[in-house]
């Protein structure tokens, strides 16, 4: 497995994501399992210490997907708010779990070799 880039989560996001993982304990689903792995290696920081541009719940993220060779733009949300037609992707999907906590320029590579490279992050609340 390729070494994954560091990820940073604000305490509030870490707590909310931990609850989501706890509500979906099945290891059969790849998204919750990946999110649990990512939470285990995350650097949890106070809101004021979160690096500018870190992907968090509510962030709009532009990323390049090496499998489809396309740039995609999505908003990361809790499962209840997910709506693919509106580009709102749950953090419990493999893509959502891979992107959370990364910053522009970071790339996440899964075990199959698929790479998701973050191009741009728009902070929650900055969306118009």
C-alpha atoms as one frame of an Amber mdcrd trajectory, in Angstrom:
protein
   0.000   0.000   0.000   1.239   3.498  -0.851   1.969   5.799   2.077  -0.940
   8.127   2.588  -0.521  11.869   3.116  -1.110  13.357   6.557  -4.629  14.405
   7.339  -5.911  16.965   9.790  -9.340  17.084  11.376 -10.922  19.636  13.665
 -12.076  18.137  16.964 -15.763  18.718  16.112 -15.427  16.962  12.730 -13.508
  14.084  14.326 -16.262  13.628  16.917 -19.047  13.736  14.288 -17.202  11.311
  11.997 -16.497   8.936  14.898 -20.232   8.782  15.636 -20.965   8.008  11.968
 -18.429   5.171  11.958 -19.869   3.852  15.216 -23.342   3.845  13.675 -22.025
   1.760  10.730 -19.750  -0.854  12.347 -19.889  -3.314   9.434 -16.494  -3.984
   7.924 -18.228  -5.329   4.807 -18.852  -1.819   3.535 -15.658  -0.225   2.184
 -16.572   3.396   2.987 -17.081   3.071   6.762 -14.054   0.778   7.060 -11.857
   3.268   5.212 -13.189   6.168   7.266 -12.365   4.250  10.469  -8.789   3.729
   9.193  -8.452   7.400   8.326  -9.792   8.517  11.719  -7.247   6.280  13.433
  -4.355   8.048  11.703  -5.744  11.602  11.698  -4.094  14.441  13.544  -6.928
  15.975  15.555  -6.544  19.678  16.233  -8.518  22.564  17.684 -10.608  24.487
  15.153  -8.162  27.421  15.267  -5.234  25.092  14.470  -6.813  23.372  11.467
  -4.644  24.042   8.396  -6.257  26.397   5.906  -7.695  24.411   3.036  -8.155
  21.107   4.867 -11.116  19.100   3.565 -13.855  18.834   6.172 -17.572  18.204
   6.383 -19.268  20.764   4.153 -16.161  21.494   2.064 -16.438  21.689  -1.698
 -13.579  19.682  -3.186 -12.267  19.541  -6.736 -10.216  16.402  -7.309  -8.713
  14.404 -10.152  -9.704  10.733 -10.299  -7.030   8.612 -11.978  -9.536   5.858
 -12.783 -11.959   8.012 -14.768  -9.318  10.559 -15.831 -11.773  13.290 -14.878
 -11.810  16.248 -12.542 -14.814  16.100 -10.261 -16.239  18.699  -7.891 -18.242
  17.519  -4.859 -19.354  18.676  -1.421 -18.580  16.254   1.444 -21.598  15.709
   3.676 -23.070  13.375   6.284 -24.938  10.366   4.825 -28.391  11.867   5.435
 -27.459  14.877   3.252 -25.963  12.901   0.359 -27.411  13.530  -3.113 -25.285
  12.555  -6.106 -27.400  14.607  -8.509 -26.455  17.688  -6.463 -22.798  16.522
  -6.170 -23.203  15.970  -2.404 -21.085  12.916  -1.501 -21.299  11.113   1.829
 -18.151  10.782   3.920 -19.141   7.122   4.312 -18.431   6.438   0.630 -14.908
   5.384  -0.358 -14.375   8.709  -2.170 -15.660  10.780   0.745 -13.597   8.839
   3.283 -10.494   9.197   1.110 -10.812  12.979   0.732 -11.642  13.999   4.313
  -8.764  15.759   6.058  -6.600  16.204   2.957  -5.480  19.537   1.490  -4.942
  20.849  -2.044  -2.053  18.998  -3.659  -2.501  15.858  -1.531  -3.227  12.539
  -3.209  -4.880   9.455  -1.759  -4.038   6.154  -3.438  -6.105   3.082  -2.577
  -5.027  -0.557  -2.661  -6.174  -0.909  -6.285  -3.899   1.923  -7.412  -6.708
   4.443  -7.918  -5.491   7.919  -7.030  -7.625  10.862  -5.960  -5.643  14.109
  -6.107  -7.108  17.172  -4.392  -6.950  20.233  -6.644  -8.976  22.815  -4.728
 -10.840  23.058  -1.438 -13.543  25.622  -0.706 -14.247  25.927   3.023 -17.710
  25.268   4.430 -19.705  28.491   4.507 -17.626  29.999   1.689 -19.923  28.501
  -0.942 -22.202  30.987  -2.637
